[in-house]
Amino acid sequence: MASGVEEVRNKQVILKDYVSGNPKESDMYVTTSSIKLKVPQGSKALLLKNLYLSCDPYLRIRMDRIQGSNVFTSFTPGSPLSGFGVAKVLDSGHPEFKEEPEQFFKIHHTDVPLSYYTGLLGMPGMTAFAGFHEVCSPKKGDRVFISAAAGAVGQLVGQFAKLMGCYVVGSVGSKEKVDLLKNKLGFDEAFNYKEEKDLDAALKRHFPEGIDIYFENVGGKMLDAVLLNMRPHGQISVCGLISHYNLNQPQGFSNLMSLIYNRIRMEGFAVFDYFHLYPNFLDMVLPYIREGKIVYLEDITQGLESAPAALVGLFSGRNVGKQVVLVSHE
Amino acid sequence: MASGVEEVRNKQVILKDYVSGNPKESDMYVTTSSIKLKVPQGSKALLLKNLYLSCDPYLRIRMDRIQGSNVFTSFTPGSPLSGFGVAKVLDSGHPEFKEEPEQFFKIHHTDVPLSYYTGLLGMPGMTAFAGFHEVCSPKKGDRVFISAAAGAVGQLVGQFAKLMGCYVVGSVGSKEKVDLLKNKLGFDEAFNYKEEKDLDAALKRHFPEGIDIYFENVGGKMLDAVLLNMRPHGQISVCGLISHYNLNQPQGFSNLMSLIYNRIRMEGFAVFDYFHLYPNFLDMVLPYIREGKIVYLEDITQGLESAPAALVGLFSGRNVGKQVVLVSHE
């Protein structure tokens, strides 16, 4: 501390090499180095202390060699993973940095849990909002199906749909999550896909008249079964295809003809295209949170060392609700 | 002829049994019976003499046991196939039947070949119009790719796109068709998919900057390759999936992630939903025909006996242009 500037330990989660197949904890390692608590003079950089980090399935995509995307770029082996999070500004050379939701934005409303800004009030919340309200045209009475419905995004889509007066069913991977959806999140029905031998039959049981809107988080066999159960002019909002991220083999589909049979619109979207709507989103959602009309399930692990396991756990559905890593309370 | 009513021979193409896999001529047979040339007294029926019959790939779908469609119904084994055609009214109990494009409509413009009403001015023409102009939002300069581009629908989509100032490439199954597309139909480029070992590379050659609009007639490997080459916010109009009609096994797709990577909208449609636009379509297309700005390739076989072979030939691409069966000149 010859320079009079405090130096502290800084931990990072490093990607070992590009990942193929299911991600494993050993694909990452945690390093500790040190960092000076001051930005270089004249720089407009921000020095941040991470409080909460967001574990999201899309990070798996970035751990791969990505081809043909202008949405995602690959991480670099040997370098730290980066993602969304809530951080405190410790030092700043930037007089008054412009709000840019995609990169940094200032948190104005602190009467809600700060961790919500990695989920409900962050990228996953905007994803649910854009993918449901902007990509689809939901209306009262619509029959809405959501896969990965207890996840960071799915649990919100279900609640947004209920607030609109839709009939809402979610699929999840455990009995515990079924109970949460029905008893805590207000879904009309829910089922555990792992206990269903015939996904088509499960969907027909819950949607005897078919599905108007499918919010797609998983792909694979669920998508194939949903295609058989869409109502005419149904809409499929393709938010994620988590079952494809780890695939080395092509996924076989039998029911693509349904696109024609039922005049289905299937649309992929990227939340980044909708960040300009973030103020509208906050106006809508903050009152709901304060009135208790929206609840949000979080699964918070402690310490950056727990991040690799938390990230890997997303792909086996270990998390219940939004997976957050608590780095520091303040 | 005791009743004084003339009786004539009436031929029918009968479906033997539901078809699985590739359709064969032997899946159908032609019968001859007789019919009285008068509608029963008091009936509002129409007695028609077929002049031109339309061979369309969707008939294959109707030869199967169909599940989950509100667009198509199955044919009945032992009963005749039905479809679109141009017919002459021989007798009618209907004082002035209402124009209903989906069932019957009166032909007012007879300065163009009557056979065109099975193609350019019939269901395929409306399909091209709706699938390109209504399902997509084409604009000048868009890069448009069309599969099965020498077919009844594809050749028109290409010409509509050229009239809008788009860059247009088609894929077909023979060198002869490549020449027709480039030299007769005004496509910018065309290629024979059977001669391309790597469809992705073929598309990259013709669309180094990617595809804005894909007019989908075939599905399968072509769709998978196209998904790798779509531009951001590209549109896929799903008109047909001819490579799927004969499949008993699921088709494997590798590149569904492109829906998200490139925010793709993929939409199936049914021409029946757009028949109310038929007058607008005629207003647009008739002047083009008369001015020679749209040409139309027809492949006309003679006699109802040739219908089973003509229908089966659609699936090996034997036809060059719209497949028509000429039953009678008048």
XYZ file of C-alpha atoms in Angstrom:
660
model
C 0.000 0.000 0.000
C 2.868 2.273 -0.875
C 0.552 4.281 -3.079
C -1.972 4.688 -0.299
C -4.563 2.743 -2.268
C -6.170 -0.198 -0.534
C -5.668 -3.550 -2.254
C -8.121 -6.433 -1.771
C -8.566 -10.017 -2.876
C -10.521 -10.500 -6.083
C -12.018 -13.853 -7.028
C -12.967 -14.937 -10.514
C -14.687 -17.947 -12.047
C -12.570 -18.972 -15.028
C -13.705 -21.061 -17.997
C -11.224 -23.895 -18.514
C -12.091 -24.778 -22.097
C -15.057 -24.755 -24.445
C -17.775 -27.033 -23.135
C -19.399 -29.852 -25.063
C -22.372 -31.783 -23.707
C -23.503 -31.261 -20.137
C -21.513 -28.601 -18.301
C -19.636 -29.825 -15.224
C -18.230 -27.967 -12.245
C -14.764 -29.008 -13.413
C -15.267 -26.959 -16.592
C -14.622 -23.924 -14.377
C -12.268 -23.013 -11.555
C -12.090 -20.138 -9.108
C -8.937 -18.016 -8.875
C -7.977 -15.380 -6.376
C -5.846 -12.405 -7.253
C -5.708 -8.905 -5.858
C -7.094 -5.620 -7.094
C -6.538 -1.955 -6.180
C -9.648 -0.147 -5.030
C -9.165 2.819 -7.333
C -9.739 3.392 -11.023
C -6.739 4.783 -12.911
C -6.647 8.564 -12.961
C -8.295 10.059 -16.034
C -10.169 6.839 -16.786
C -13.939 6.810 -17.022
C -14.059 3.245 -15.702
C -16.259 2.060 -12.855
C -14.860 -0.055 -10.040
C -17.596 -2.377 -8.857
C -18.062 -4.687 -5.918
C -20.370 -7.533 -6.887
C -23.181 -8.205 -4.442
C -25.426 -10.624 -6.326
C -24.588 -12.554 -9.480
C -27.135 -14.055 -11.806
C -26.918 -17.703 -12.947
C -28.714 -18.026 -16.264
C -29.023 -20.906 -18.725
C -27.818 -18.721 -21.618
C -24.354 -18.725 -19.997
C -24.058 -22.350 -21.115
C -24.438 -21.176 -24.725
C -21.550 -18.760 -24.224
C -19.356 -21.579 -22.868
C -19.551 -23.223 -26.291
C -18.034 -22.273 -29.620
C -20.913 -20.213 -30.998
C -21.609 -20.050 -34.715
C -24.256 -18.086 -36.525
C -25.427 -15.840 -33.716
C -25.461 -12.091 -33.493
C -27.039 -12.315 -30.053
C -24.409 -14.290 -28.170
C -20.608 -14.314 -28.191
C -18.452 -17.092 -26.780
C -16.508 -16.762 -23.541
C -12.746 -17.108 -23.862
C -11.130 -20.166 -22.228
C -8.760 -19.001 -19.528
C -10.801 -15.864 -18.916
C -13.557 -15.193 -16.372
C -17.226 -15.800 -17.103
C -19.248 -12.587 -17.204
C -22.936 -12.040 -16.728
C -25.602 -9.987 -15.039
C -25.410 -8.953 -11.425
C -26.009 -6.301 -8.819
C -22.902 -4.356 -7.824
C -21.966 -1.398 -5.697
C -19.864 1.368 -7.212
C -16.695 1.690 -5.112
C -14.926 4.159 -7.314
C -15.775 5.838 -10.591
C -13.961 8.023 -13.045
C -17.243 8.530 -14.795
C -18.876 11.827 -13.777
C -22.421 10.637 -14.332
C -22.550 7.506 -16.395
C -25.409 7.271 -18.840
C -27.984 4.647 -18.020
C -27.581 1.758 -20.389
C -29.672 -1.144 -19.257
C -27.747 -3.659 -21.325
C -24.449 -2.800 -19.670
C -24.920 -0.817 -16.460
C -27.871 0.891 -14.971
C -28.386 2.632 -11.697
C -30.846 1.109 -9.251
C -33.311 3.764 -8.151
C -35.839 1.661 -6.251
C -34.207 0.061 -3.215
C -37.363 -0.729 -1.219
C -37.404 -4.144 -2.886
C -34.742 -6.840 -2.376
C -31.611 -5.908 -4.312
C -31.276 -9.506 -5.500
C -34.493 -8.977 -7.508
C -32.420 -6.952 -9.956
C -30.789 -10.192 -11.115
C -34.227 -11.722 -11.682
C -37.688 -10.221 -11.418
C -36.381 -6.696 -12.035
C -33.492 -7.674 -14.268
C -32.861 -9.509 -17.492
C -35.153 -12.488 -16.686
C -38.031 -10.164 -15.780
C -37.646 -8.209 -18.995
C -37.424 -11.516 -20.862
C -40.737 -12.662 -19.419
C -42.338 -9.295 -20.165
C -41.056 -9.019 -23.748
C -41.570 -12.678 -24.633
C -45.134 -12.719 -23.370
C -46.502 -9.223 -23.919
C -44.493 -8.146 -26.977
C -43.819 -11.346 -28.928
C -47.294 -12.767 -28.255
C -50.649 -11.029 -28.281
C -52.214 -12.458 -25.134
C -55.826 -11.776 -24.274
C -58.138 -12.657 -21.430
C -59.164 -16.288 -21.434
C -56.207 -17.479 -23.494
C -54.878 -20.909 -22.582
C -51.204 -20.486 -21.747
C -48.618 -23.214 -21.259
C -45.151 -22.566 -19.835
C -42.249 -25.009 -19.622
C -39.516 -24.672 -16.983
C -42.272 -22.812 -15.182
C -40.574 -22.480 -11.801
C -37.483 -20.902 -13.318
C -36.377 -17.290 -13.308
C -38.502 -16.425 -16.340
C -41.272 -19.039 -16.328
C -42.633 -18.185 -12.881
C -43.117 -14.585 -14.038
C -44.741 -15.428 -17.362
C -47.281 -17.464 -15.423
C -48.041 -14.601 -13.061
C -48.249 -12.043 -15.888
C -50.678 -14.368 -17.679
C -52.813 -14.818 -14.565
C -52.934 -11.023 -14.090
C -54.365 -10.864 -17.640
C -57.044 -13.434 -16.864
C -55.524 -16.344 -18.774
C -55.760 -20.032 -17.890
C -52.198 -21.009 -16.990
C -50.470 -24.381 -16.721
C -46.780 -24.976 -16.118
C -44.475 -27.957 -16.443
C -41.641 -28.464 -13.956
C -39.282 -31.220 -12.876
C -40.319 -32.026 -9.297
C -43.341 -32.421 -7.032
C -42.070 -29.572 -4.870
C -42.141 -27.234 -7.852
C -45.635 -28.405 -8.810
C -46.820 -27.430 -5.345
C -45.107 -24.041 -5.537
C -46.697 -23.247 -8.878
C -50.186 -24.126 -7.702
C -50.033 -22.870 -4.130
C -47.626 -19.984 -4.189
C -47.494 -18.631 -7.748
C -51.193 -18.913 -8.588
C -50.948 -21.201 -11.615
C -54.215 -22.984 -12.421
C -52.454 -26.309 -12.919
C -48.964 -27.754 -13.040
C -47.379 -31.112 -13.764
C -44.040 -32.840 -13.304
C -42.828 -33.773 -16.782
C -40.537 -36.433 -15.321
C -43.561 -38.351 -14.096
C -45.411 -38.230 -17.399
C -44.770 -41.145 -19.735
C -46.721 -39.450 -22.496
C -46.296 -35.676 -22.709
C -48.976 -35.448 -25.391
C -51.466 -37.089 -23.023
C -50.422 -34.797 -20.170
C -51.029 -31.739 -22.331
C -54.383 -33.072 -23.565
C -55.413 -33.595 -19.935
C -54.682 -29.982 -19.044
C -55.645 -28.447 -22.379
C -58.559 -30.464 -23.773
C -59.289 -27.546 -26.092
C -55.652 -26.883 -26.954
C -53.052 -24.226 -26.239
C -53.236 -20.622 -27.430
C -49.804 -19.510 -26.243
C -46.771 -21.635 -25.480
C -43.879 -19.949 -23.728
C -40.968 -22.149 -24.767
C -38.007 -22.580 -22.472
C -36.952 -26.161 -23.118
C -37.460 -27.456 -26.685
C -36.928 -31.141 -27.417
C -39.699 -33.632 -26.702
C -41.831 -31.033 -24.955
C -41.888 -28.835 -28.050
C -42.773 -31.827 -30.189
C -45.691 -32.676 -27.874
C -46.852 -29.059 -27.685
C -46.959 -28.864 -31.486
C -49.658 -31.559 -31.382
C -51.756 -29.506 -28.985
C -51.712 -25.978 -30.351
C -54.974 -24.260 -31.185
C -55.441 -22.675 -34.608
C -53.379 -19.483 -34.940
C -51.547 -20.364 -31.741
C -48.336 -18.594 -30.824
C -45.066 -20.054 -29.617
C -42.683 -17.584 -28.023
C -39.225 -19.167 -28.185
C -37.342 -17.829 -25.187
C -34.981 -20.720 -24.578
C -34.304 -24.273 -25.693
C -32.458 -25.509 -22.646
C -32.660 -29.168 -23.671
C -30.722 -28.272 -26.841
C -27.836 -26.396 -25.262
C -26.042 -29.597 -24.300
C -26.903 -31.612 -27.402
C -24.256 -32.924 -29.746
C -26.810 -34.808 -31.844
C -29.706 -33.289 -33.789
C -33.046 -33.423 -32.022
C -35.701 -35.304 -34.013
C -39.090 -33.670 -34.472
C -42.193 -35.479 -35.662
C -44.805 -32.803 -35.509
C -43.538 -29.855 -37.495
C -46.543 -30.259 -39.796
C -48.603 -28.703 -37.040
C -47.142 -25.347 -38.068
C -49.248 -25.682 -41.213
C -52.122 -27.736 -39.800
C -52.791 -25.112 -37.147
C -51.251 -21.961 -38.698
C -48.781 -21.588 -35.848
C -46.483 -18.621 -35.414
C -43.226 -19.562 -33.708
C -40.910 -16.700 -32.922
C -37.508 -16.486 -31.333
C -36.576 -13.293 -29.578
C -33.693 -11.685 -27.720
C -34.397 -9.623 -24.636
C -31.700 -7.131 -25.681
C -34.037 -5.877 -28.403
C -36.538 -4.791 -25.763
C -34.407 -3.074 -23.120
C -35.773 0.315 -24.186
C -39.052 -0.830 -22.627
C -37.451 -1.266 -19.195
C -39.018 1.921 -17.733
C -42.495 0.765 -18.850
C -41.779 -2.620 -17.349
C -40.801 -1.087 -13.997
C -43.955 1.055 -14.016
C -46.017 -2.081 -14.454
C -44.235 -4.426 -12.140
C -43.129 -2.358 -9.122
C -46.693 -1.673 -7.911
C -47.509 -5.382 -8.272
C -44.509 -6.273 -6.103
C -45.402 -3.711 -3.455
C -49.030 -4.889 -3.388
C -47.910 -8.512 -3.158
C -49.610 -9.375 -6.444
C -46.381 -10.771 -7.834
C -44.137 -13.012 -5.799
C -40.715 -14.219 -6.819
C -38.939 -17.433 -5.896
C -35.196 -17.160 -5.494
C -32.603 -19.843 -4.845
C -29.637 -18.033 -3.317
C -26.293 -19.726 -2.793
C -23.495 -18.105 -0.821
C -20.048 -17.210 -2.034
C -18.465 -17.057 -5.472
C -16.998 -20.539 -4.858
C -20.567 -21.884 -5.114
C -21.121 -20.317 -8.551
C -19.890 -23.214 -10.744
C -22.165 -25.708 -8.945
C -25.078 -23.266 -9.099
C -24.628 -22.778 -12.818
C -24.320 -26.494 -13.532
C -27.389 -27.167 -11.355
C -29.610 -25.178 -13.723
C -29.374 -28.008 -16.250
C -30.599 -30.679 -13.874
C -33.263 -28.361 -12.432
C -31.636 -28.398 -8.998
C -32.577 -24.766 -8.410
C -36.033 -23.805 -7.186
C -36.735 -20.394 -8.659
C -34.214 -17.866 -9.839
C -30.639 -19.005 -9.178
C -28.648 -16.215 -7.532
C -25.129 -16.221 -6.108
C -24.747 -13.962 -3.093
C -21.208 -12.602 -3.135
C -21.583 -9.944 -0.472
C -24.438 -8.251 1.357
C -23.002 -4.837 0.799
C -82.444 -43.250 -71.690
C -86.004 -44.089 -70.888
C -86.297 -40.823 -68.986
C -84.968 -38.796 -71.881
C -81.915 -37.792 -69.874
C -78.568 -38.432 -71.486
C -76.277 -40.776 -69.549
C -72.499 -40.654 -69.971
C -69.418 -42.419 -68.665
C -67.912 -40.953 -65.489
C -64.386 -41.763 -64.392
C -63.058 -41.464 -60.887
C -59.652 -41.851 -59.217
C -60.250 -43.965 -56.111
C -57.992 -44.141 -53.053
C -57.307 -47.811 -52.255
C -56.183 -47.416 -48.655
C -54.447 -44.900 -46.411
C -50.937 -44.241 -47.682
C -47.793 -44.564 -45.614
C -44.397 -43.500 -46.949
C -43.984 -42.538 -50.590
C -47.264 -42.603 -52.523
C -47.380 -45.037 -55.441
C -49.597 -45.208 -58.500
C -50.938 -48.472 -57.141
C -52.350 -46.629 -54.121
C -55.060 -45.418 -56.501
C -57.145 -46.884 -59.288
C -59.443 -45.435 -61.916
C -63.053 -46.641 -62.189
C -65.642 -45.941 -64.799
C -69.340 -45.725 -64.046
C -72.146 -43.772 -65.627
C -73.918 -40.597 -64.646
C -77.093 -38.840 -65.765
C -76.583 -35.362 -67.145
C -79.252 -33.740 -65.018
C -79.480 -32.689 -61.403
C -82.453 -34.062 -59.479
C -85.510 -31.822 -59.663
C -85.735 -29.394 -56.742
C -82.073 -29.837 -55.898
C -79.739 -26.873 -55.816
C -76.824 -29.056 -56.913
C -74.478 -28.257 -59.776
C -73.590 -30.848 -62.395
C -70.041 -30.204 -63.543
C -67.834 -31.461 -66.329
C -64.213 -31.336 -65.258
C -61.866 -29.723 -67.757
C -58.637 -29.297 -65.802
C -57.727 -30.934 -62.501
C -55.057 -29.700 -60.164
C -52.349 -32.025 -58.787
C -51.078 -30.594 -55.524
C -48.694 -31.947 -52.885
C -51.245 -31.364 -50.111
C -53.349 -34.188 -51.598
C -50.697 -36.558 -50.230
C -51.497 -35.298 -46.729
C -55.162 -36.121 -47.277
C -54.265 -39.677 -48.364
C -52.952 -40.292 -44.845
C -54.713 -40.668 -41.530
C -54.627 -37.051 -40.403
C -54.459 -36.151 -36.742
C -54.448 -32.740 -35.173
C -55.403 -30.632 -38.164
C -58.324 -28.318 -38.650
C -57.068 -27.456 -42.120
C -57.061 -30.864 -43.768
C -59.385 -33.858 -43.619
C -58.466 -37.350 -44.741
C -59.820 -38.908 -47.912
C -61.859 -42.059 -47.421
C -60.417 -45.312 -48.770
C -62.725 -46.677 -51.484
C -63.905 -43.165 -52.365
C -62.659 -40.759 -55.042
C -59.957 -38.182 -54.414
C -61.237 -34.635 -54.602
C -59.379 -31.423 -55.247
C -59.311 -28.181 -57.159
C -60.123 -27.947 -60.836
C -61.765 -26.004 -63.621
C -65.163 -27.331 -64.622
C -68.015 -26.412 -66.899
C -71.529 -26.246 -65.486
C -73.685 -28.690 -67.468
C -76.777 -28.389 -65.347
C -77.676 -26.482 -62.215
C -80.588 -26.376 -59.847
C -78.986 -23.342 -58.255
C -80.536 -20.130 -59.579
C -77.427 -18.002 -59.092
C -74.953 -19.661 -56.794
C -73.056 -17.413 -54.452
C -69.382 -17.054 -55.201
C -67.443 -19.017 -52.657
C -63.829 -19.262 -53.668
C -63.145 -22.181 -51.389
C -65.790 -24.340 -52.975
C -66.937 -22.971 -56.314
C -66.410 -19.701 -58.017
C -67.402 -18.473 -61.437
C -64.593 -17.630 -63.852
C -65.126 -14.151 -65.231
C -61.858 -13.583 -67.084
C -61.516 -16.057 -69.941
C -58.879 -14.205 -71.992
C -56.211 -16.162 -70.085
C -55.729 -19.943 -70.331
C -58.470 -21.699 -68.353
C -55.877 -24.075 -66.900
C -54.361 -21.087 -65.062
C -57.304 -21.298 -62.670
C -55.807 -24.498 -61.248
C -52.498 -22.685 -60.706
C -51.545 -19.070 -61.195
C -55.134 -17.880 -60.776
C -56.222 -20.615 -58.384
C -55.265 -22.010 -55.008
C -51.492 -22.089 -55.702
C -51.514 -18.476 -56.877
C -53.398 -17.355 -53.792
C -50.990 -19.427 -51.691
C -47.991 -17.628 -53.177
C -49.676 -14.248 -52.707
C -50.788 -14.829 -49.109
C -47.643 -16.620 -48.001
C -45.373 -13.933 -49.386
C -47.301 -10.675 -49.126
C -49.487 -11.378 -46.085
C -47.435 -13.739 -43.885
C -44.152 -11.933 -44.593
C -43.467 -8.216 -44.811
C -41.264 -8.074 -47.893
C -39.550 -4.883 -48.921
C -37.333 -3.778 -51.795
C -33.840 -5.227 -51.551
C -34.803 -8.147 -49.326
C -32.891 -11.363 -49.959
C -35.466 -14.047 -50.690
C -34.898 -17.784 -50.904
C -37.507 -20.207 -52.239
C -37.364 -23.999 -52.183
C -39.236 -26.114 -54.742
C -38.944 -22.947 -56.745
C -40.125 -24.312 -60.083
C -43.333 -25.657 -58.581
C -46.850 -24.310 -58.797
C -46.317 -21.897 -55.908
C -42.565 -21.322 -55.824
C -42.275 -19.973 -59.360
C -44.852 -17.314 -58.476
C -43.304 -16.312 -55.167
C -40.059 -15.710 -57.049
C -41.769 -13.519 -59.621
C -43.731 -11.591 -56.981
C -40.472 -10.983 -55.125
C -38.705 -9.803 -58.290
C -41.589 -7.407 -59.024
C -40.948 -5.921 -55.554
C -37.247 -5.447 -56.226
C -35.957 -8.305 -54.086
C -32.896 -10.452 -54.724
C -34.279 -13.920 -55.433
C -32.688 -17.367 -55.406
C -34.489 -20.670 -55.837
C -33.574 -24.286 -55.231
C -34.843 -26.989 -57.566
C -34.093 -30.620 -58.386
C -32.712 -30.543 -61.926
C -30.464 -28.566 -64.265
C -33.417 -27.983 -66.586
C -35.300 -26.257 -63.764
C -32.264 -24.166 -62.832
C -32.194 -22.888 -66.420
C -35.911 -22.141 -66.390
C -35.673 -20.165 -63.166
C -32.776 -18.050 -64.402
C -33.749 -17.636 -68.038
C -37.517 -17.778 -68.098
C -38.775 -16.782 -64.633
C -36.295 -13.987 -63.909
C -34.738 -15.384 -60.712
C -31.352 -13.859 -59.909
C -29.840 -17.242 -59.133
C -30.859 -20.867 -58.779
C -29.219 -24.120 -57.786
C -29.904 -27.848 -58.001
C -30.000 -29.127 -54.429
C -29.293 -32.665 -55.630
C -25.872 -31.559 -56.836
C -24.928 -29.788 -53.594
C -23.129 -31.927 -51.038
C -23.351 -29.153 -48.465
C -26.582 -27.161 -48.499
C -25.190 -24.727 -45.940
C -22.286 -23.930 -48.262
C -24.641 -23.566 -51.239
C -26.737 -21.051 -49.316
C -23.671 -19.138 -48.123
C -22.511 -18.908 -51.743
C -25.764 -17.328 -52.841
C -26.482 -15.392 -49.653
C -23.144 -14.239 -48.227
C -25.077 -11.724 -46.139
C -27.870 -14.118 -45.206
C -31.534 -14.578 -46.015
C -34.304 -12.132 -45.078
C -37.242 -14.233 -46.228
C -37.413 -17.974 -46.751
C -40.470 -19.333 -48.495
C -40.557 -22.894 -47.203
C -41.979 -25.660 -49.367
C -39.847 -28.645 -48.455
C -38.631 -28.802 -44.821
C -36.068 -31.424 -43.808
C -32.383 -30.828 -44.457
C -33.059 -27.676 -46.440
C -34.850 -26.061 -43.499
C -32.015 -27.050 -41.196
C -29.473 -25.441 -43.535
C -31.599 -22.325 -44.011
C -31.804 -21.849 -40.237
C -28.020 -21.393 -40.254
C -28.271 -18.649 -42.850
C -31.117 -16.429 -41.726
C -30.484 -12.756 -41.135
C -31.554 -11.169 -37.833
C -35.335 -10.816 -37.665
C -35.685 -13.001 -40.743
C -39.024 -14.507 -41.670
C -39.846 -18.075 -42.658
C -43.203 -18.540 -44.325
C -44.083 -22.209 -43.950
C -46.211 -23.084 -46.951
C -45.368 -26.759 -47.280
C -43.021 -29.395 -45.916
C -43.097 -31.826 -48.814
C -40.127 -33.818 -47.536
C -42.113 -34.589 -44.374
C -45.314 -35.803 -45.975
C -43.881 -39.245 -46.656
C -41.858 -39.611 -43.449
C -42.542 -42.332 -40.931
C -39.557 -41.332 -38.797
C -39.023 -37.986 -37.071
C -36.805 -35.559 -38.937
C -33.773 -34.484 -36.905
C -32.976 -30.787 -36.685
C -29.679 -29.376 -35.451
C -30.176 -25.693 -35.902
C -33.345 -24.744 -34.067
C -31.257 -22.468 -31.833
C -31.101 -20.082 -34.780
C -34.685 -19.095 -33.932
C -33.227 -17.433 -30.843
C -29.803 -16.539 -32.213
C -31.361 -14.574 -35.039
C -34.825 -13.751 -33.651
C -36.551 -15.658 -36.448
C -40.289 -15.665 -37.028
C -41.487 -18.930 -38.541
C -45.146 -19.057 -39.450
C -47.350 -21.708 -40.951
C -50.400 -20.607 -42.874
C -53.376 -22.004 -44.713
C -54.472 -20.396 -47.948
C -58.117 -20.914 -46.981
C -57.757 -18.106 -44.442
C -56.973 -15.657 -47.223
C -59.557 -16.444 -49.905
C -61.417 -13.224 -49.116
C -58.434 -11.459 -50.718
C -58.985 -13.216 -54.034
C -60.477 -10.123 -55.753
C -57.453 -8.031 -54.691
C -55.182 -10.777 -55.937
C -56.890 -10.839 -59.343
C -56.629 -7.051 -59.600
C -52.901 -7.329 -59.015
C -52.071 -10.322 -61.101
C -54.285 -10.135 -64.202
C -52.597 -6.982 -65.579
C -49.194 -8.602 -65.016
C -50.278 -11.645 -66.993
C -51.667 -9.560 -69.835
C -48.494 -7.442 -69.956
C -46.304 -10.539 -69.930
C -44.699 -9.538 -66.625
C -45.636 -12.829 -65.042
C -45.201 -16.112 -66.852
C -46.390 -19.474 -65.621
C -44.928 -22.902 -66.272
C -47.439 -25.711 -66.554
C -46.895 -29.422 -66.924
C -50.096 -30.743 -68.459
C -50.833 -34.472 -68.762
C -53.775 -35.801 -70.736
C -56.650 -37.867 -69.442
C -57.835 -38.795 -65.981
C -55.968 -42.114 -66.309
C -52.732 -40.116 -66.090
C -53.734 -38.488 -62.788
C -52.284 -41.087 -60.367
C -48.851 -40.956 -62.080
C -48.979 -37.150 -62.194
C -49.765 -36.949 -58.495
C -47.038 -39.427 -57.527
C -44.555 -37.579 -59.767
C -44.829 -34.449 -57.608
C -42.816 -36.193 -54.900
C -39.881 -37.033 -57.139
C -40.025 -33.621 -58.813
C -40.909 -35.147 -62.188
C -43.157 -32.217 -63.045
C -41.743 -29.003 -64.458
C -44.047 -26.264 -63.232
C -47.629 -26.595 -62.137
C -48.914 -30.149 -62.595
C -52.289 -30.128 -64.344
C -54.405 -32.991 -65.650
C -56.323 -32.115 -68.772
C -59.583 -34.056 -68.692
C -61.359 -32.327 -71.527
C -60.850 -29.176 -73.599
C -64.472 -28.153 -73.170
